[in-house]
Structure formats: C-alpha cells, structure tokens
CSV table of C-alpha atoms in Angstrom, one decimal:
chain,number,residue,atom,x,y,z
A,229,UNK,CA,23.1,-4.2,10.9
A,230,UNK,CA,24.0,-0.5,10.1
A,231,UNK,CA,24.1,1.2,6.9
A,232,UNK,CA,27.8,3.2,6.6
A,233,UNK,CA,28.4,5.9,3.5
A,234,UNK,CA,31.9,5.6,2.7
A,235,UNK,CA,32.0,8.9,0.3
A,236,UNK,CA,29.3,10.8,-2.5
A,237,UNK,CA,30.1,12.6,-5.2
A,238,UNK,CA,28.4,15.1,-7.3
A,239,UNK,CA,29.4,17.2,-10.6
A,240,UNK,CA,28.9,20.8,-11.0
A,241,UNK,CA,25.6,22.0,-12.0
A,242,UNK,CA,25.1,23.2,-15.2
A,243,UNK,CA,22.3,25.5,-16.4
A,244,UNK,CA,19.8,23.4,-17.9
A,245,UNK,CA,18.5,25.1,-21.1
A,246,UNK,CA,19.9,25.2,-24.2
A,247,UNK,CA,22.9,27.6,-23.2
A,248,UNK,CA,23.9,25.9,-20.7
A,249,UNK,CA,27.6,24.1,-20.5
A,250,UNK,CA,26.4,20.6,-20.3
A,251,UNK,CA,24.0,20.5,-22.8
A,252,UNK,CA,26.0,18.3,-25.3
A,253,UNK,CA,26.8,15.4,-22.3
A,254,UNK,CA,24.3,13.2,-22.0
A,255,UNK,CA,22.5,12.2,-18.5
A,256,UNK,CA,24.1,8.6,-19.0
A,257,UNK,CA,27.6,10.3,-19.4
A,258,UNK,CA,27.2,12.5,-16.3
A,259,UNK,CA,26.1,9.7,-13.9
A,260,UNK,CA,28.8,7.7,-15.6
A,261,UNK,CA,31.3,10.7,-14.8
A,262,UNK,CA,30.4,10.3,-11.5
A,263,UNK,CA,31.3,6.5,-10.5
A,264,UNK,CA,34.1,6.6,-12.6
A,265,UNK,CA,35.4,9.3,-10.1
A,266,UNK,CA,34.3,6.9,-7.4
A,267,UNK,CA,35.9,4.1,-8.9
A,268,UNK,CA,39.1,6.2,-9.3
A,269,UNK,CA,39.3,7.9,-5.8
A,270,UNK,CA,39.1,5.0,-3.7
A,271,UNK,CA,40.6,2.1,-6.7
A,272,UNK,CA,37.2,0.8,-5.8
A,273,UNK,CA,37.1,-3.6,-6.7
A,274,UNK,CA,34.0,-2.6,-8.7
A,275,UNK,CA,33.1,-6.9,-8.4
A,276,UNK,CA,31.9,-6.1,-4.7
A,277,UNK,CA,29.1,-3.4,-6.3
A,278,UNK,CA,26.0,-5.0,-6.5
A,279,UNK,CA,23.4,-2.8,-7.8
A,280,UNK,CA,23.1,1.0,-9.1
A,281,UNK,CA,20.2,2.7,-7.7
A,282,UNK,CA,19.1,6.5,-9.5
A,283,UNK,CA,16.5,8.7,-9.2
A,284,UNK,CA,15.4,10.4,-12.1
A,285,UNK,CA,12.0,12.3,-12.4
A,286,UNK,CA,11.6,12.8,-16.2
A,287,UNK,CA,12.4,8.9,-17.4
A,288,UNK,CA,12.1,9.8,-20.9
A,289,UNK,CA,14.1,10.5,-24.2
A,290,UNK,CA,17.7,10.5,-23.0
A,291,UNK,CA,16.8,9.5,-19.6
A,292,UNK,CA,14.2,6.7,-20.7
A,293,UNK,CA,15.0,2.5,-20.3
A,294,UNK,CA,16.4,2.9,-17.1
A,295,UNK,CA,19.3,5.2,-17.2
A,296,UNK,CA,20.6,3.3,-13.8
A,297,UNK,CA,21.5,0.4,-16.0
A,298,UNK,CA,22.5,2.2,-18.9
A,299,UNK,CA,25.2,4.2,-16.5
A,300,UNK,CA,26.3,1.3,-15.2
A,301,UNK,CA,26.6,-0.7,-18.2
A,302,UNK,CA,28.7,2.6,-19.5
A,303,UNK,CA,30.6,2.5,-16.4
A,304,UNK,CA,32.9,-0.4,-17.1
A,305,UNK,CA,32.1,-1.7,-13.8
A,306,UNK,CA,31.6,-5.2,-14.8
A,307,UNK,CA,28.6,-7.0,-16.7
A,308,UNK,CA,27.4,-8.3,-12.9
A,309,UNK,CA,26.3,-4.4,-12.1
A,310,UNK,CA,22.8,-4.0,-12.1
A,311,UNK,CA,20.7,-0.8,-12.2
A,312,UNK,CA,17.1,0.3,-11.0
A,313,UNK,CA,15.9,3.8,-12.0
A,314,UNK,CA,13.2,5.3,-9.5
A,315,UNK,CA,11.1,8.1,-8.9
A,316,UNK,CA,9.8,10.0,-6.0
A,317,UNK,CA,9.7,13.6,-8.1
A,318,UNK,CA,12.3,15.9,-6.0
A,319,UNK,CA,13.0,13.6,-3.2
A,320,UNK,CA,14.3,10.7,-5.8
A,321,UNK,CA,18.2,11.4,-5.0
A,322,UNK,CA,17.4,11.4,-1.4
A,323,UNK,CA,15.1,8.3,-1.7
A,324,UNK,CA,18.1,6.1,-3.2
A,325,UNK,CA,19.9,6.5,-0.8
A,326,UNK,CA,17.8,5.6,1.8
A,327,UNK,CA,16.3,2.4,-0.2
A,328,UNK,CA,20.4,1.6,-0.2
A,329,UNK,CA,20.6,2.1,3.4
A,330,UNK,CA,17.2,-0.3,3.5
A,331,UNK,CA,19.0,-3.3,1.5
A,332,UNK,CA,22.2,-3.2,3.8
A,333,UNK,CA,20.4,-3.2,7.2
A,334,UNK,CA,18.0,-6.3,5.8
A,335,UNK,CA,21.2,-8.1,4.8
A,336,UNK,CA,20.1,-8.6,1.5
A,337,UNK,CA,23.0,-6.2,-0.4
A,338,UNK,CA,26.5,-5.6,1.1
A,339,UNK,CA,27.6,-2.4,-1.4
A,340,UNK,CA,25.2,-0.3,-3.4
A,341,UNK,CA,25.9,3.2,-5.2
A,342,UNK,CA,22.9,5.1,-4.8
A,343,UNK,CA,22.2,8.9,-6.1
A,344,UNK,CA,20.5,10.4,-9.0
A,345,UNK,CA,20.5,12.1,-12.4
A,346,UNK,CA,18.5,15.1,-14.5
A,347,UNK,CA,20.1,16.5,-17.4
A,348,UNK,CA,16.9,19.1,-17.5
A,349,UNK,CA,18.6,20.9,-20.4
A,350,UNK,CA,18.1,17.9,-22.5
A,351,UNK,CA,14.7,16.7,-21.1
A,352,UNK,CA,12.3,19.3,-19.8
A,353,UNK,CA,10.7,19.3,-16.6
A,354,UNK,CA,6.9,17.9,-17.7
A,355,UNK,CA,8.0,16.0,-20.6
A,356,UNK,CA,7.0,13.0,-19.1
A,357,UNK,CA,3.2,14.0,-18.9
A,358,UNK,CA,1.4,12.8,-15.6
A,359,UNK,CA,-2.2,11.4,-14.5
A,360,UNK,CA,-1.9,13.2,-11.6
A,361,UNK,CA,-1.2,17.0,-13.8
A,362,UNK,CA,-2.7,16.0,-17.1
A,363,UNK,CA,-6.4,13.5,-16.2
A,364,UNK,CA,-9.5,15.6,-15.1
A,365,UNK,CA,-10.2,12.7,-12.9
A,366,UNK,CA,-7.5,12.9,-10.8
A,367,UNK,CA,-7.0,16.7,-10.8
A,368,UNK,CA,-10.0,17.9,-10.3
A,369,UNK,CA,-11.3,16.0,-6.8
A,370,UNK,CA,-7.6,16.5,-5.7
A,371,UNK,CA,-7.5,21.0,-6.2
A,372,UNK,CA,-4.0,19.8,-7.7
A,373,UNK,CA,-2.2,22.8,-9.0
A,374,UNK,CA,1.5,23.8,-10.3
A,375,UNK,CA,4.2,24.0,-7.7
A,376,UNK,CA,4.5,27.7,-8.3
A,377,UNK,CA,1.1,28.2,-7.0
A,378,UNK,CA,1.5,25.8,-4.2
A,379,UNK,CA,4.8,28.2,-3.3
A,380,UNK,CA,2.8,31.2,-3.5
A,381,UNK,CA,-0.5,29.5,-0.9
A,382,UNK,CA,2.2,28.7,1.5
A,383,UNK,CA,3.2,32.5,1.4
A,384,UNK,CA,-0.6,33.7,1.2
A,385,UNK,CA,-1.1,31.2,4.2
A,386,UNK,CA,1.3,32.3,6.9
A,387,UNK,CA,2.1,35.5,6.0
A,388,UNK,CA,5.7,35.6,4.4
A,389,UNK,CA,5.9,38.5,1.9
A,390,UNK,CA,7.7,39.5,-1.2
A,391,UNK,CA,10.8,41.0,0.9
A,392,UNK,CA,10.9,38.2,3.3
A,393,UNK,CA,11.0,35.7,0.2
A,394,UNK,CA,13.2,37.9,-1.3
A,395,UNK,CA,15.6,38.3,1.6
A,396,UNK,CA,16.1,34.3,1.8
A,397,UNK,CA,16.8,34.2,-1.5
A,398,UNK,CA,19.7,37.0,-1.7
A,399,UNK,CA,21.4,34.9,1.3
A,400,UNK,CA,21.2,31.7,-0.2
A,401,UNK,CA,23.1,33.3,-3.5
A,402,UNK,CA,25.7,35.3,-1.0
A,403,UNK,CA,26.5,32.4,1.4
A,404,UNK,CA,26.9,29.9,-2.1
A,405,UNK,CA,29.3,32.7,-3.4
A,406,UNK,CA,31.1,32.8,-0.2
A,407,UNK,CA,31.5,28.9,-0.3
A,408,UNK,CA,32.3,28.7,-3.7
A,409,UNK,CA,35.2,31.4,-3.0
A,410,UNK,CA,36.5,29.7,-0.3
A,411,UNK,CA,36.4,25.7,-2.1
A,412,UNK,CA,33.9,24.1,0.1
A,413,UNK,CA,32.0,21.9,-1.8
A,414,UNK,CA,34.8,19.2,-1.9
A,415,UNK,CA,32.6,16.5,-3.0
A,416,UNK,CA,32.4,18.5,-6.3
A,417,UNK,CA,33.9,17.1,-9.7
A,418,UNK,CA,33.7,18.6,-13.0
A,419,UNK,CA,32.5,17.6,-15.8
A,420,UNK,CA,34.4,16.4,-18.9
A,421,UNK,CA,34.4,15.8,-22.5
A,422,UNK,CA,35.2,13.2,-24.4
A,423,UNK,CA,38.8,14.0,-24.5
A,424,UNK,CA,39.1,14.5,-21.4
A,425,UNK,CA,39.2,18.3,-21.1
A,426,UNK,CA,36.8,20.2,-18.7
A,427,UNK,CA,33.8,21.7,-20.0
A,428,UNK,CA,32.2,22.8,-16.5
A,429,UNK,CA,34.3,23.2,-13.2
A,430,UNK,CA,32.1,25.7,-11.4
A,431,UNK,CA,28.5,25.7,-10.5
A,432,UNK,CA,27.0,27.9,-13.4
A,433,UNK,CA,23.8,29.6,-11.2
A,434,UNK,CA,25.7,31.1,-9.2
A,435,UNK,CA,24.8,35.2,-9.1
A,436,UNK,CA,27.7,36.8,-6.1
A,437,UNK,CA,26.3,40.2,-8.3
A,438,UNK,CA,22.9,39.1,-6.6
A,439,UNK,CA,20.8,42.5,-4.7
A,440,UNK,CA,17.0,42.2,-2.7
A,441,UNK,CA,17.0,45.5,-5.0
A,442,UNK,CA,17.2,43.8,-8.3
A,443,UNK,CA,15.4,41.1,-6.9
A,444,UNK,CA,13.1,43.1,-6.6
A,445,UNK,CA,12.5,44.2,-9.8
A,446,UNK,CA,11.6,40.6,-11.2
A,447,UNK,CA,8.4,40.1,-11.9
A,448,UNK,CA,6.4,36.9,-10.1
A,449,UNK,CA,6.2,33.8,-12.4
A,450,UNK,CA,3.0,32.5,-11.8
A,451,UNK,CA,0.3,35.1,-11.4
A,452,UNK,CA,-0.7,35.0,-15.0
A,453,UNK,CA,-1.4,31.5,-14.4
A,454,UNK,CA,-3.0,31.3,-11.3
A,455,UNK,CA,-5.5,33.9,-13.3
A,456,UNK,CA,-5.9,32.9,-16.4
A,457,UNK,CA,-5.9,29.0,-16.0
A,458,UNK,CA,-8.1,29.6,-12.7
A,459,UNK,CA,-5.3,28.1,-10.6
A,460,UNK,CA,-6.1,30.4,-7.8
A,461,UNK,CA,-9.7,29.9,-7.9
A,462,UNK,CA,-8.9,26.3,-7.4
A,463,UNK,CA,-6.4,26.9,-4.5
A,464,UNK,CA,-8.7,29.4,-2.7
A,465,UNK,CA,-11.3,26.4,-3.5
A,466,UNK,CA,-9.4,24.1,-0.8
A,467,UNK,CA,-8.3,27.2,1.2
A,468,UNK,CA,-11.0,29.5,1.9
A,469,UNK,CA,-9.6,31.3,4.8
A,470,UNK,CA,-7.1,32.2,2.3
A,471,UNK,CA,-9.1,35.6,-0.4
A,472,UNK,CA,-6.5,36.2,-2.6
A,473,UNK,CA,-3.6,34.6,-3.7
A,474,UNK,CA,-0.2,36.7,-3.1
A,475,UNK,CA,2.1,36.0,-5.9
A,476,UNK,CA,5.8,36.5,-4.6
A,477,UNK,CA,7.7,33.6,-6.1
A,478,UNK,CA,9.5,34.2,-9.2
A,479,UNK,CA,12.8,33.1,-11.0
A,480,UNK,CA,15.4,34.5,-8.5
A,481,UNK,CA,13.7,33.2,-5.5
A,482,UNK,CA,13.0,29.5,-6.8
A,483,UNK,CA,15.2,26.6,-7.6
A,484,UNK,CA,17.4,27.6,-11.0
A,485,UNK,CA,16.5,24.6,-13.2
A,486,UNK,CA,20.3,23.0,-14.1
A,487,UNK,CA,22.0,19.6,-15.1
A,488,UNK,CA,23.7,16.8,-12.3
A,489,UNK,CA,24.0,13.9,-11.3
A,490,UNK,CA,25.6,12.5,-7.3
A,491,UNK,CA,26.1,9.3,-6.1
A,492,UNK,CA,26.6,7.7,-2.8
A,493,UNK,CA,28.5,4.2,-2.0
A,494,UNK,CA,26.2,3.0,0.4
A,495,UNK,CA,27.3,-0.5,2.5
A,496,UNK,CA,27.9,-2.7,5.7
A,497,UNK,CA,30.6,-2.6,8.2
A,498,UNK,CA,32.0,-5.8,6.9
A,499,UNK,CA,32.0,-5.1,3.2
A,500,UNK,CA,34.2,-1.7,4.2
A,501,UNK,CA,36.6,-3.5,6.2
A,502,UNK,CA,36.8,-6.0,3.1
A,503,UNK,CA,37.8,-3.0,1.0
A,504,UNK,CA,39.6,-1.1,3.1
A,505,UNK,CA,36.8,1.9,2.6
A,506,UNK,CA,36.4,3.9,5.9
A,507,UNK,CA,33.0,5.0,6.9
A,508,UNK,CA,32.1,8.5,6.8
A,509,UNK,CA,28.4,8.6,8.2
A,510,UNK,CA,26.2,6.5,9.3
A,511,UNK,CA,22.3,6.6,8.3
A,512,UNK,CA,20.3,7.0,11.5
A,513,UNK,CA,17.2,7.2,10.2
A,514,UNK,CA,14.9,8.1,7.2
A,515,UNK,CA,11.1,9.0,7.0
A,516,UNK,CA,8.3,10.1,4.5
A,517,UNK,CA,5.4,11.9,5.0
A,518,UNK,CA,2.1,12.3,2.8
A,519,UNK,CA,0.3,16.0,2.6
A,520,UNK,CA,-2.6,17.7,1.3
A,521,UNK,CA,-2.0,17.7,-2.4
A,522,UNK,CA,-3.1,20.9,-3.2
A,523,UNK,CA,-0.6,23.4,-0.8
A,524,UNK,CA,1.9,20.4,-1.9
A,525,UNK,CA,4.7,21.8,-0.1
A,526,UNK,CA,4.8,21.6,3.2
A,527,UNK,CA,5.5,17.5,4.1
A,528,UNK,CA,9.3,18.5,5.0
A,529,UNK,CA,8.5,19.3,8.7
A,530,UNK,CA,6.1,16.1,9.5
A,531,UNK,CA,9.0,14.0,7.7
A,532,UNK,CA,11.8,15.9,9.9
A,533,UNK,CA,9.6,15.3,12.8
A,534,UNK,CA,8.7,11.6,12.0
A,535,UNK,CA,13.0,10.8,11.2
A,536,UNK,CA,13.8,13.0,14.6
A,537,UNK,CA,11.4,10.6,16.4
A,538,UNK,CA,12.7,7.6,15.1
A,539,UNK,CA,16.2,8.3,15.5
A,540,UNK,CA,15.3,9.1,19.6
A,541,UNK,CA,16.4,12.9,18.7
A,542,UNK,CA,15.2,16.5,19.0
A,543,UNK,CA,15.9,19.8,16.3
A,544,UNK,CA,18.4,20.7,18.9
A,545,UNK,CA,20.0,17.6,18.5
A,546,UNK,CA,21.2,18.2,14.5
A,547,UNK,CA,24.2,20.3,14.0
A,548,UNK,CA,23.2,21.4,10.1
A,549,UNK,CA,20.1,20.8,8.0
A,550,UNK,CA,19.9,20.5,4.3
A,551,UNK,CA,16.8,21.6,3.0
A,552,UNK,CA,16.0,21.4,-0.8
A,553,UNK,CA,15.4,25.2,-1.6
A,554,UNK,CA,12.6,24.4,-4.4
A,555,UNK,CA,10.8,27.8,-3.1
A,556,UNK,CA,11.7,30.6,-0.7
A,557,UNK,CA,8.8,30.2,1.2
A,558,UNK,CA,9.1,26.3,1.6
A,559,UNK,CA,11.9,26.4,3.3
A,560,UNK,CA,11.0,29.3,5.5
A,561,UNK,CA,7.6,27.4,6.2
A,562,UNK,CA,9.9,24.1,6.9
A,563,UNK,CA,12.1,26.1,9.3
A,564,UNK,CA,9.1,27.6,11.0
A,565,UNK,CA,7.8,23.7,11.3
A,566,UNK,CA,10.9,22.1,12.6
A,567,UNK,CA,11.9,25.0,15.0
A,568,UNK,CA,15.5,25.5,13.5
A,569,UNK,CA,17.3,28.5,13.0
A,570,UNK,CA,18.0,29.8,9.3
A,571,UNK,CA,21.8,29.9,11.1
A,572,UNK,CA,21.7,26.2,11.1
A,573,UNK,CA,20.1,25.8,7.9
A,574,UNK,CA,21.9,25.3,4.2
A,575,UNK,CA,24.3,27.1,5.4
A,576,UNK,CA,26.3,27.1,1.8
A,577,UNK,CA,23.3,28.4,0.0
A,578,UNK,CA,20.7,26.0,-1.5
A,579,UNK,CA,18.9,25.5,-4.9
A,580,UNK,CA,17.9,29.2,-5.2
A,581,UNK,CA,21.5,29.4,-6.2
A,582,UNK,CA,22.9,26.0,-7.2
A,583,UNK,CA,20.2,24.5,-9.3
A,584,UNK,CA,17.9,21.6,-8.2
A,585,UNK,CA,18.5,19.2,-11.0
A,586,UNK,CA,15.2,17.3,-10.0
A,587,UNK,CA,16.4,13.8,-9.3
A,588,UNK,CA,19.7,14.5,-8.4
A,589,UNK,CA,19.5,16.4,-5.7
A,590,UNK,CA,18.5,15.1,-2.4
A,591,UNK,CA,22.2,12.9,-3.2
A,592,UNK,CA,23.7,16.5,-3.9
A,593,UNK,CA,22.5,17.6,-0.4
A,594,UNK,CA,23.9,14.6,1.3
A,595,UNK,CA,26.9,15.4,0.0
A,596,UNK,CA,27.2,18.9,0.7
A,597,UNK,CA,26.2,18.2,4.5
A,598,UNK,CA,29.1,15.9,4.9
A,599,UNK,CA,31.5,17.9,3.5
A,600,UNK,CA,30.3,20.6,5.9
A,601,UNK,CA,29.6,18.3,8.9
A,602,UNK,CA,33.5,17.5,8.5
A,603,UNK,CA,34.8,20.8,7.8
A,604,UNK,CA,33.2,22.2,11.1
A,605,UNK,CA,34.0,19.1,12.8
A,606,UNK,CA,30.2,18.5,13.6
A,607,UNK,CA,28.6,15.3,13.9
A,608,UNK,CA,24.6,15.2,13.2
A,609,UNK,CA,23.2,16.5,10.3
A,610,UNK,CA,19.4,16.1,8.6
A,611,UNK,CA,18.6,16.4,5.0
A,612,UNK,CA,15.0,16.9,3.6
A,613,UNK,CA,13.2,17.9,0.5
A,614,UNK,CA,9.6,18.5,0.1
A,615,UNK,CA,8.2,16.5,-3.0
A,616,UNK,CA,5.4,17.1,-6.1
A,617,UNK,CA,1.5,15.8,-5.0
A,618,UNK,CA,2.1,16.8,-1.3
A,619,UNK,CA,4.9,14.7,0.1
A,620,UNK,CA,7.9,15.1,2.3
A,621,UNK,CA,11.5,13.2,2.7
A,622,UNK,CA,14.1,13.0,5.3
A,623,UNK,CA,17.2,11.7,6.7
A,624,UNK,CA,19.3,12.0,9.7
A,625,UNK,CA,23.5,10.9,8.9
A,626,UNK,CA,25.7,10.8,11.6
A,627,UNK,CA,29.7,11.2,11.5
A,628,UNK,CA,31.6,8.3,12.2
C-alpha cells in the first residue's frame, strides 16, 4: 500500500524571543491554527482522522503532556482524535511524517495529520535538560559538544572558511527575499489572535537588507566557549588531524531561532477517494542514519544516500532538495556528500533566513518542496535535516 499527502500547511515563523510577534499564542494554539486551516481548506470529515502525530523537541512548560493531544483536543476535531508527541531533536517534523507514511503502508491507519510544533520564544532551546548534554557519564566517553562547535569542526575539517560560510548564508537570505516578494510559499498561513485578526502574516527573519560585508562584521558565537569551557580541546580530543578549531559560525550564518508549527494529512489511496482529497505526493522512501556524536552534523548525506538507495534512485534523479540550514557549513558539507548542486538546493532560502523552529521544521520543508515541486512543474524532490547526538533524516516525495 502507498502512503499519499494530500496537502501541509505551515504558519509564518515568528522570532522566538521575547520580541517576537508570536510570543503571546501559545504552541497548542499554533498547531491548532494549523488543522483548523486544514479542516477549513478541504471541509475535511474530521471523523475519518485517526491520530495526530507532532514533533516537538523541548516537551516542557507550554509544550509538556503531550501537546499532540492537547492540539487536537483544542482542535474541535471530535473526542475520537488522538495525539502522540515525539522527538527526534531537529528531524522530529520530518520524522512524523514519515512514522504516518509507516502506519498507512502497514494498513494499520487510513488518515493521519502529522507535523510539528516549537514555540521557542516561550520555551527555550535546552530547557528540557538532557543525559546526553548534562551527565558526565554520557558526555565525557562520547567528546559530545554544543552544535555550534560541531558547525565550526565540520568547517575546520574540510576546509570551508568564513567567506565561503558567509557567502551561503547571504544567498539563502536573498533567494528567501526574492520568494517572499514574489508569494511562493503558498502553503503559508498566518497567524491569528483570538479575535480573529492577524498578528503575523510574514516570515519575521527575513533580512532582504542582508550584505557578506556586514556579515562580516559579526562576531563568531562560539569561540568563547569552545575556549573557556574546553570544548575545543575536547573536539580536537576526537579529531586530532584537526590543531585548531576555526570559529566561523555565528548568528547570521546559523538557523534564526523562531516560533511554527506545519502539518501534513498523510493517508491511503482509498481513504482519499473516500473524501474526495486528491493526492499531491507520494512518499517514496525515508531513511536515518547514526554518526559520530561528537562532529554531530554530518548524518544528512549517509541518510540521502541510504533513502536514494531504497527508492532505486540516484542525486541526479531529484529535481530539488530541502536541506535544514541549521549551519552554513552543514549544508555545504551535505551538498559536498550527496554530489548536488547548491542550484538544486533550497532553492527559496533555508533556516539561515526563515527560522528553524526545532520540531516543526522538517514538516515546514515538506511543505515548501511541494509548493516548489508544483510551481516548476517538477516531480522528485528529497528533504533532509541533520539531527543533535550525530544523526541524519531523509525523505524522497514524489508528485502525483
């Protein structure tokens, strides 16, 4: 049996600190927000929905007690909706989707809406604590050591410098400028308040004013870290072909930290028919891929490899990739890995300049590349994120 997505749907991205727009709606409200839309849209029979599934990283304070259930419960789909929250750090949007895609080829589920939620402005990346960050035990023996520094290995490693991380970022804020003026992102909703009246309609990281020159300027984020807290030491530990760390990763070359939530209505041939919902993709495949913990980084070209093999297809064979921009040099390292052209590659900018609102986004990124895939008439398309403790995620959709 096949796995169809009939539509996603995403909200802007808000900035997520405590100036940012959405910082008085509440995670539940945003995922709500968004199958409401759904519901709307299509005049979905919300009976034939079987389960909720949401990825969200920090599963505490507003986003604690399953938020999948508490969005559904809020989303006046009926009493029969259930909801399972999960987490697989950044790759927890793309993961619910492909769990959903997993339940409808078994047979087991018919309709599921799968995506994910992070309302970081409200809950803080970390705020959830962490044996694997936090316990000696499990540190230590691993070298595990922030992202940032993880980032900044990959570019000590293989050799991409400050202009070249630099240089990604600027295009990744120009060609998200360029999409934004020209209304791509039609999955897009904005966000309301309780009366109904917008408070967000736009992506707010957006920067079209955005130069390498005043990139430039920034200073790197983690150096002081890797020094002080002997993070480098302990990376140069693991890597000893690499002396020094280079520090070249800082706040306009890394993911903006913001506020979303996107859902997909995942199901079978027959429950579409049922409904009258016409497929949009189909999921051809979908892969993970452990790494070494400590460089952390680098799983997304053994997971594009691994979903590429299983879906009897080469890089040539995808038309555009989605790749989670959590660092320049990730995705430049990723591109190197799976032979693709940046040409090919998030080709409406990426997290640099949208946001990565942690457990949101791989759904965000589905739903960009079929908006895309569409608009260029295209057919193939492969989304993939690299993921916290040295994994990798990814998933080849093709158009129906």
């Amino acid at each position: 049996m096949e796995a169809y997505i009939f539509d996603a749907i995403r909200t802007v991205r808000g900035k997520g600190n405590r100036k940012g727009a959405l910082i008085g709606i509440t995670p539940t409200e945003l995922a709500t927000q968004t199958l409401t839309a759904l519901k709307e849209k299509h005049d979905l029979d919300t009976t034939q929905v079987e389960d909720v599934i949401l990825g969200c990283v920090g599963q505490v304070m507003d986003q604690a007690a399953n938020i999948a259930k508490n969005a559904a419960q809020h989303s006046q789909y009926g009493d029969h909706l259930c909801g399972v929250t999960l987490n697989r750090f950044c790759g927890s949007g793309l993961e619910s989707i492909n769990q959903a895609a997993a339940y409808v080829k078994s047979g087991f589920r018919q309709l599921i809406i799968a995506g994910g939620v992070e309302s970081m402005s409200r809950v803080k990346m970390g705020a959830d604590g962490g044996g694997m960050f936090m316990d000696p035990a499990l540190a230590i023996p691993g070298h595990i050591v922030p992202q940032g520094i993880s980032a900044d290995l990959i570019a000590s490693k293989y050799g991409y410098s400050r202009d070249d991380v630099d240089q990604f970022a600027y295009t990744s804020q120009m060609r998200a400028a360029e999409a934004e003026k020209d209304g791509r992102f039609a999955s897009r909703i904005a966000v309301k308040d309780i009366n109904g009246i917008d408070v967000l309609n736009t992506d707010e990281n957006i920067r079209p004013s955005t130069t390498v020159e005043g990139l430039a300027t920034l200073k790197p984020s983690f150096a002081m870290m890797g020094a002080m807290a002997g993070f480098d030491a302990v990376a140069v530990d693991r890597y000893p072909e690499v002396e020094t760390i280079a520090h070249v990763h800082h706040a306009g070359n890394s993911s903006a930290i913001v506020d979303g939530a996107a859902i997909a209505l995942v199901g079978s041939k027959a429950i579409g028919e049922q409904l009258g919902l016409k497929p949009r993709f189909k999921i051809r495949a979908a892969a993970i891929h452990g790494t070494d913990p400590t460089i952390m980084l680098t799983g997304i070209g053994p997971a594009s490899h691994k979903a590429l093999k299983q879906a009897g297809m080469k890089p040539s064979d995808i038309d555009l990739f989605e790749i989670n921009e959590a660092f320049a040099a990730v995705v430049i390292k990723a591109m190197d890995d799976i032979g693709v052209d940046h040409s090919k590659v998030n080709v409406n900018g990426g997290a640099i300049a949208l946001g990565h609102p942690l457990g949101a986004t791989g759904c965000m990124l589905t739903s960009t590349l079929m908006d895309e895939l569409e608009r260029r008439d295209l057919n193939t398309g492969l989304v993939t994120l690299c993921i916290g403790g040295g994994m990798g995620i990814a998933s080849i959709i093709e158009r129906v």
